[in-house]
Amino acid sequence: MDDLALQEPLSADYSDFGEEFERLMLKELADVTQGREAKDVGH
């Protein structure tokens, strides 16, 4: 992950990147949630 990208204010140049980043974060969050649920079911 690029720390500089997180520190930069979200300008027009970053708008597309921001949308893609948000999608990736939501997908990652969903994967983590599903993984946690699967782990709970496993116990």
N, CA, C and O atoms as a Tripos MOL2 file, in Angstrom:
@<TRIPOS>MOLECULE
protein
  172   171    43     0     0
PROTEIN
NO_CHARGES

@<TRIPOS>ATOM
      1 N           0.8560   -1.2120    0.0000 N.3       1 MET1
      2 CA          0.0000    0.0000    0.0000 C.3       1 MET1
      3 C           0.8840    1.2510    0.0000 C.2       1 MET1
      4 O           1.9220    1.2920    0.6600 O.2       1 MET1
      5 N           0.4600    2.2510   -0.7380 N.am      2 ASP2
      6 CA          1.2650    3.4600   -0.8930 C.3       2 ASP2
      7 C           0.8560    4.5050    0.1450 C.2       2 ASP2
      8 O          -0.2260    5.0850    0.0550 O.2       2 ASP2
      9 N           1.7160    4.7420    1.1200 N.am      3 ASP3
     10 CA          1.4030    5.6980    2.1840 C.3       3 ASP3
     11 C           1.2260    7.1100    1.6270 C.2       3 ASP3
     12 O           0.4000    7.8750    2.1240 O.2       3 ASP3
     13 N           2.0030    7.4560    0.5930 N.am      4 LEU4
     14 CA          1.9110    8.7990    0.0180 C.3       4 LEU4
     15 C           0.5140    9.0400   -0.5390 C.2       4 LEU4
     16 O          -0.0260   10.1380   -0.4120 O.2       4 LEU4
     17 N          -0.0690    8.0200   -1.1540 N.am      5 ALA5
     18 CA         -1.4030    8.1810   -1.7350 C.3       5 ALA5
     19 C          -2.4160    8.4930   -0.6350 C.2       5 ALA5
     20 O          -3.3550    9.2600   -0.8470 O.2       5 ALA5
     21 N          -2.2220    7.8980    0.5320 N.am      6 LEU6
     22 CA         -3.1540    8.1350    1.6390 C.3       6 LEU6
     23 C          -2.9690    9.5350    2.2140 C.2       6 LEU6
     24 O          -3.9240   10.1360    2.7060 O.2       6 LEU6
     25 N          -1.7530   10.0520    2.1570 N.am      7 GLN7
     26 CA         -1.4690   11.3720    2.7330 C.3       7 GLN7
     27 C          -1.8950   12.5010    1.8000 C.2       7 GLN7
     28 O          -2.2110   13.6000    2.2580 O.2       7 GLN7
     29 N          -1.9060   12.2350    0.4880 N.am      8 GLU8
     30 CA         -2.2730   13.2660   -0.4800 C.3       8 GLU8
     31 C          -3.7570   13.5890   -0.3710 C.2       8 GLU8
     32 O          -4.5720   12.6780   -0.2250 O.2       8 GLU8
     33 N          -4.1220   14.8590   -0.4380 N.am      9 PRO9
     34 CA         -5.5380   15.2140   -0.5020 C.3       9 PRO9
     35 C          -6.1310   14.6810   -1.7980 C.2       9 PRO9
     36 O          -5.4450   14.6240   -2.8190 O.2       9 PRO9
     37 N          -7.3940   14.2920   -1.7640 N.am     10 LEU10
     38 CA         -8.0210   13.6850   -2.9300 C.3      10 LEU10
     39 C          -8.3960   14.7820   -3.9300 C.2      10 LEU10
     40 O          -9.4350   15.4310   -3.8030 O.2      10 LEU10
     41 N          -7.5270   14.9750   -4.9260 N.am     11 SER11
     42 CA         -7.7720   16.0030   -5.9450 C.3      11 SER11
     43 C          -8.4960   15.3760   -7.1270 C.2      11 SER11
     44 O          -8.7610   14.1740   -7.1350 O.2      11 SER11
     45 N          -8.8140   16.1960   -8.1300 N.am     12 ALA12
     46 CA         -9.4910   15.6940   -9.3230 C.3      12 ALA12
     47 C          -8.6520   14.6060   -9.9910 C.2      12 ALA12
     48 O          -9.1890   13.6540  -10.5580 O.2      12 ALA12
     49 N          -7.3260   14.7570   -9.9180 N.am     13 ASP13
     50 CA         -6.4390   13.7740  -10.5350 C.3      13 ASP13
     51 C          -6.5690   12.4140   -9.8560 C.2      13 ASP13
     52 O          -6.3180   11.3810  -10.4750 O.2      13 ASP13
     53 N          -6.9540   12.4160   -8.6070 N.am     14 TYR14
     54 CA         -7.0380   11.1730   -7.8520 C.3      14 TYR14
     55 C          -8.4610   10.6180   -7.7980 C.2      14 TYR14
     56 O          -8.6850    9.5800   -7.1760 O.2      14 TYR14
     57 N          -9.4160   11.2760   -8.4260 N.am     15 SER15
     58 CA        -10.8100   10.8660   -8.2860 C.3      15 SER15
     59 C         -11.0160    9.4250   -8.7340 C.2      15 SER15
     60 O         -11.6620    8.6460   -8.0330 O.2      15 SER15
     61 N         -10.4720    9.0630   -9.8960 N.am     16 ASP16
     62 CA        -10.6300    7.6910  -10.3800 C.3      16 ASP16
     63 C          -9.9340    6.7190   -9.4430 C.2      16 ASP16
     64 O         -10.4700    5.6590   -9.1180 O.2      16 ASP16
     65 N          -8.7300    7.0910   -9.0110 N.am     17 PHE17
     66 CA         -7.9870    6.2410   -8.0810 C.3      17 PHE17
     67 C          -8.7800    6.0780   -6.7860 C.2      17 PHE17
     68 O          -8.8350    4.9830   -6.2250 O.2      17 PHE17
     69 N          -9.3860    7.1500   -6.3140 N.am     18 GLY18
     70 CA        -10.1490    7.1020   -5.0750 C.3      18 GLY18
     71 C         -11.3190    6.1340   -5.1730 C.2      18 GLY18
     72 O         -11.5900    5.3720   -4.2440 O.2      18 GLY18
     73 N         -12.0100    6.1720   -6.3120 N.am     19 GLU19
     74 CA        -13.1460    5.2680   -6.4940 C.3      19 GLU19
     75 C         -12.6720    3.8160   -6.5340 C.2      19 GLU19
     76 O         -13.2820    2.9380   -5.9240 O.2      19 GLU19
     77 N         -11.5830    3.5730   -7.2550 N.am     20 GLU20
     78 CA        -11.0350    2.2180   -7.3440 C.3      20 GLU20
     79 C         -10.5560    1.7540   -5.9720 C.2      20 GLU20
     80 O         -10.7860    0.6110   -5.5760 O.2      20 GLU20
     81 N          -9.8810    2.6610   -5.2450 N.am     21 PHE21
     82 CA         -9.3750    2.3450   -3.9060 C.3      21 PHE21
     83 C         -10.5370    1.9910   -2.9830 C.2      21 PHE21
     84 O         -10.4500    1.0480   -2.1970 O.2      21 PHE21
     85 N         -11.6450    2.7690   -3.0850 N.am     22 GLU22
     86 CA        -12.8020    2.5130   -2.2340 C.3      22 GLU22
     87 C         -13.4020    1.1390   -2.5460 C.2      22 GLU22
     88 O         -13.7830    0.3980   -1.6390 O.2      22 GLU22
     89 N         -13.4810    0.8110   -3.8320 N.am     23 ARG23
     90 CA        -14.0030   -0.5110   -4.2090 C.3      23 ARG23
     91 C         -13.1280   -1.6090   -3.6440 C.2      23 ARG23
     92 O         -13.6330   -2.5980   -3.1120 O.2      23 ARG23
     93 N         -11.8020   -1.4420   -3.7550 N.am     24 LEU24
     94 CA        -10.8820   -2.4610   -3.2510 C.3      24 LEU24
     95 C         -11.0250   -2.6120   -1.7350 C.2      24 LEU24
     96 O         -11.0160   -3.7280   -1.2160 O.2      24 LEU24
     97 N         -11.1560   -1.4950   -1.0320 N.am     25 MET25
     98 CA        -11.2960   -1.5540    0.4220 C.3      25 MET25
     99 C         -12.5880   -2.2460    0.8130 C.2      25 MET25
    100 O         -12.6040   -3.0550    1.7410 O.2      25 MET25
    101 N         -13.6850   -1.9320    0.1040 N.am     26 LEU26
    102 CA        -14.9640   -2.5620    0.4080 C.3      26 LEU26
    103 C         -14.8940   -4.0620    0.1250 C.2      26 LEU26
    104 O         -15.4360   -4.8660    0.8830 O.2      26 LEU26
    105 N         -14.2270   -4.4350   -0.9680 N.am     27 LYS27
    106 CA        -14.0830   -5.8530   -1.3030 C.3      27 LYS27
    107 C         -13.2430   -6.5520   -0.2430 C.2      27 LYS27
    108 O         -13.5700   -7.6550    0.1940 O.2      27 LYS27
    109 N         -12.1500   -5.8950    0.1680 N.am     28 GLU28
    110 CA        -11.2750   -6.4890    1.1780 C.3      28 GLU28
    111 C         -12.0280   -6.6400    2.5000 C.2      28 GLU28
    112 O         -11.9050   -7.6580    3.1810 O.2      28 GLU28
    113 N         -12.8050   -5.6190    2.8520 N.am     29 LEU29
    114 CA        -13.5860   -5.6710    4.0770 C.3      29 LEU29
    115 C         -14.5890   -6.8150    4.0130 C.2      29 LEU29
    116 O         -14.7780   -7.5360    4.9930 O.2      29 LEU29
    117 N         -15.2320   -6.9820    2.8620 N.am     30 ALA30
    118 CA        -16.1990   -8.0670    2.6900 C.3      30 ALA30
    119 C         -15.5030   -9.4200    2.8130 C.2      30 ALA30
    120 O         -16.0230  -10.3320    3.4550 O.2      30 ALA30
    121 N         -14.3130   -9.5520    2.1930 N.am     31 ASP31
    122 CA        -13.5700  -10.8080    2.2640 C.3      31 ASP31
    123 C         -13.1910  -11.1210    3.7000 C.2      31 ASP31
    124 O         -13.2950  -12.2670    4.1380 O.2      31 ASP31
    125 N         -12.7500  -10.1040    4.4390 N.am     32 VAL32
    126 CA        -12.3640  -10.3030    5.8430 C.3      32 VAL32
    127 C         -13.5750  -10.7110    6.6620 C.2      32 VAL32
    128 O         -13.4900  -11.6060    7.5020 O.2      32 VAL32
    129 N         -14.7060  -10.0530    6.4180 N.am     33 THR33
    130 CA        -15.9250  -10.3730    7.1550 C.3      33 THR33
    131 C         -16.3700  -11.8000    6.8680 C.2      33 THR33
    132 O         -16.7240  -12.5410    7.7850 O.2      33 THR33
    133 N         -16.3520  -12.1800    5.6070 N.am     34 GLN34
    134 CA        -16.7430  -13.5380    5.2240 C.3      34 GLN34
    135 C         -15.7880  -14.5500    5.8310 C.2      34 GLN34
    136 O         -16.2050  -15.6070    6.3040 O.2      34 GLN34
    137 N         -14.4940  -14.2160    5.8120 N.am     35 GLY35
    138 CA        -13.4960  -15.1150    6.3770 C.3      35 GLY35
    139 C         -13.7130  -15.3000    7.8720 C.2      35 GLY35
    140 O         -13.5790  -16.4070    8.3930 O.2      35 GLY35
    141 N         -14.0500  -14.2090    8.5610 N.am     36 ARG36
    142 CA        -14.2850  -14.2660   10.0000 C.3      36 ARG36
    143 C         -15.5260  -15.1110   10.2860 C.2      36 ARG36
    144 O         -15.5370  -15.9160   11.2160 O.2      36 ARG36
    145 N         -16.5750  -14.9190    9.4720 N.am     37 GLU37
    146 CA        -17.7940  -15.6910    9.6530 C.3      37 GLU37
    147 C         -17.5240  -17.1730    9.4110 C.2      37 GLU37
    148 O         -18.0060  -18.0280   10.1530 O.2      37 GLU37
    149 N         -16.7570  -17.4680    8.3740 N.am     38 ALA38
    150 CA        -16.4220  -18.8620    8.0630 C.3      38 ALA38
    151 C         -15.6260  -19.4780    9.2130 C.2      38 ALA38
    152 O         -15.8130  -20.6450    9.5590 O.2      38 ALA38
    153 N         -14.7310  -18.6670    9.8010 N.am     39 LYS39
    154 CA        -13.9160  -19.1600   10.9070 C.3      39 LYS39
    155 C         -14.8000  -19.4380   12.1160 C.2      39 LYS39
    156 O         -14.6100  -20.4380   12.8080 O.2      39 LYS39
    157 N         -15.7810  -18.5450   12.3760 N.am     40 ASP40
    158 CA        -16.6980  -18.7380   13.5010 C.3      40 ASP40
    159 C         -17.5290  -20.0010   13.2940 C.2      40 ASP40
    160 O         -17.7520  -20.7580   14.2390 O.2      40 ASP40
    161 N         -17.9840  -20.2310   12.0760 N.am     41 VAL41
    162 CA        -18.7800  -21.4270   11.7730 C.3      41 VAL41
    163 C         -17.9240  -22.6710   11.9610 C.2      41 VAL41
    164 O         -18.4210  -23.7100   12.3960 O.2      41 VAL41
    165 N         -16.6390  -22.5690   11.6350 N.am     42 GLY42
    166 CA        -15.7340  -23.7090   11.7520 C.3      42 GLY42
    167 C         -15.5800  -24.1730   13.1900 C.2      42 GLY42
    168 O         -15.3610  -25.3560   13.4550 O.2      42 GLY42
    169 N         -15.6960  -23.2270   14.1180 N.am     43 HIS43
    170 CA        -15.5300  -23.6030   15.5270 C.3      43 HIS43
    171 C         -16.7740  -24.2640   15.9920 C.2      43 HIS43
    172 O         -16.8630  -24.6670   17.1520 O.2      43 HIS43
@<TRIPOS>BOND
     1     1     2 1
     2     2     3 1
     3     3     4 2
     4     3     5 am
     5     5     6 1
     6     6     7 1
     7     7     8 2
     8     7     9 am
     9     9    10 1
    10    10    11 1
    11    11    12 2
    12    11    13 am
    13    13    14 1
    14    14    15 1
    15    15    16 2
    16    15    17 am
    17    17    18 1
    18    18    19 1
    19    19    20 2
    20    19    21 am
    21    21    22 1
    22    22    23 1
    23    23    24 2
    24    23    25 am
    25    25    26 1
    26    26    27 1
    27    27    28 2
    28    27    29 am
    29    29    30 1
    30    30    31 1
    31    31    32 2
    32    31    33 am
    33    33    34 1
    34    34    35 1
    35    35    36 2
    36    35    37 am
    37    37    38 1
    38    38    39 1
    39    39    40 2
    40    39    41 am
    41    41    42 1
    42    42    43 1
    43    43    44 2
    44    43    45 am
    45    45    46 1
    46    46    47 1
    47    47    48 2
    48    47    49 am
    49    49    50 1
    50    50    51 1
    51    51    52 2
    52    51    53 am
    53    53    54 1
    54    54    55 1
    55    55    56 2
    56    55    57 am
    57    57    58 1
    58    58    59 1
    59    59    60 2
    60    59    61 am
    61    61    62 1
    62    62    63 1
    63    63    64 2
    64    63    65 am
    65    65    66 1
    66    66    67 1
    67    67    68 2
    68    67    69 am
    69    69    70 1
    70    70    71 1
    71    71    72 2
    72    71    73 am
    73    73    74 1
    74    74    75 1
    75    75    76 2
    76    75    77 am
    77    77    78 1
    78    78    79 1
    79    79    80 2
    80    79    81 am
    81    81    82 1
    82    82    83 1
    83    83    84 2
    84    83    85 am
    85    85    86 1
    86    86    87 1
    87    87    88 2
    88    87    89 am
    89    89    90 1
    90    90    91 1
    91    91    92 2
    92    91    93 am
    93    93    94 1
    94    94    95 1
    95    95    96 2
    96    95    97 am
    97    97    98 1
    98    98    99 1
    99    99   100 2
   100    99   101 am
   101   101   102 1
   102   102   103 1
   103   103   104 2
   104   103   105 am
   105   105   106 1
   106   106   107 1
   107   107   108 2
   108   107   109 am
   109   109   110 1
   110   110   111 1
   111   111   112 2
   112   111   113 am
   113   113   114 1
   114   114   115 1
   115   115   116 2
   116   115   117 am
   117   117   118 1
   118   118   119 1
   119   119   120 2
   120   119   121 am
   121   121   122 1
   122   122   123 1
   123   123   124 2
   124   123   125 am
   125   125   126 1
   126   126   127 1
   127   127   128 2
   128   127   129 am
   129   129   130 1
   130   130   131 1
   131   131   132 2
   132   131   133 am
   133   133   134 1
   134   134   135 1
   135   135   136 2
   136   135   137 am
   137   137   138 1
   138   138   139 1
   139   139   140 2
   140   139   141 am
   141   141   142 1
   142   142   143 1
   143   143   144 2
   144   143   145 am
   145   145   146 1
   146   146   147 1
   147   147   148 2
   148   147   149 am
   149   149   150 1
   150   150   151 1
   151   151   152 2
   152   151   153 am
   153   153   154 1
   154   154   155 1
   155   155   156 2
   156   155   157 am
   157   157   158 1
   158   158   159 1
   159   159   160 2
   160   159   161 am
   161   161   162 1
   162   162   163 1
   163   163   164 2
   164   163   165 am
   165   165   166 1
   166   166   167 1
   167   167   168 2
   168   167   169 am
   169   169   170 1
   170   170   171 1
   171   171   172 2
@<TRIPOS>SUBSTRUCTURE
     1 MET1         2 RESIDUE 1 A MET
     2 ASP2         6 RESIDUE 1 A ASP
     3 ASP3        10 RESIDUE 1 A ASP
     4 LEU4        14 RESIDUE 1 A LEU
     5 ALA5        18 RESIDUE 1 A ALA
     6 LEU6        22 RESIDUE 1 A LEU
     7 GLN7        26 RESIDUE 1 A GLN
     8 GLU8        30 RESIDUE 1 A GLU
     9 PRO9        34 RESIDUE 1 A PRO
    10 LEU10       38 RESIDUE 1 A LEU
    11 SER11       42 RESIDUE 1 A SER
    12 ALA12       46 RESIDUE 1 A ALA
    13 ASP13       50 RESIDUE 1 A ASP
    14 TYR14       54 RESIDUE 1 A TYR
    15 SER15       58 RESIDUE 1 A SER
    16 ASP16       62 RESIDUE 1 A ASP
    17 PHE17       66 RESIDUE 1 A PHE
    18 GLY18       70 RESIDUE 1 A GLY
    19 GLU19       74 RESIDUE 1 A GLU
    20 GLU20       78 RESIDUE 1 A GLU
    21 PHE21       82 RESIDUE 1 A PHE
    22 GLU22       86 RESIDUE 1 A GLU
    23 ARG23       90 RESIDUE 1 A ARG
    24 LEU24       94 RESIDUE 1 A LEU
    25 MET25       98 RESIDUE 1 A MET
    26 LEU26      102 RESIDUE 1 A LEU
    27 LYS27      106 RESIDUE 1 A LYS
    28 GLU28      110 RESIDUE 1 A GLU
    29 LEU29      114 RESIDUE 1 A LEU
    30 ALA30      118 RESIDUE 1 A ALA
    31 ASP31      122 RESIDUE 1 A ASP
    32 VAL32      126 RESIDUE 1 A VAL
    33 THR33      130 RESIDUE 1 A THR
    34 GLN34      134 RESIDUE 1 A GLN
    35 GLY35      138 RESIDUE 1 A GLY
    36 ARG36      142 RESIDUE 1 A ARG
    37 GLU37      146 RESIDUE 1 A GLU
    38 ALA38      150 RESIDUE 1 A ALA
    39 LYS39      154 RESIDUE 1 A LYS
    40 ASP40      158 RESIDUE 1 A ASP
    41 VAL41      162 RESIDUE 1 A VAL
    42 GLY42      166 RESIDUE 1 A GLY
    43 HIS43      170 RESIDUE 1 A HIS
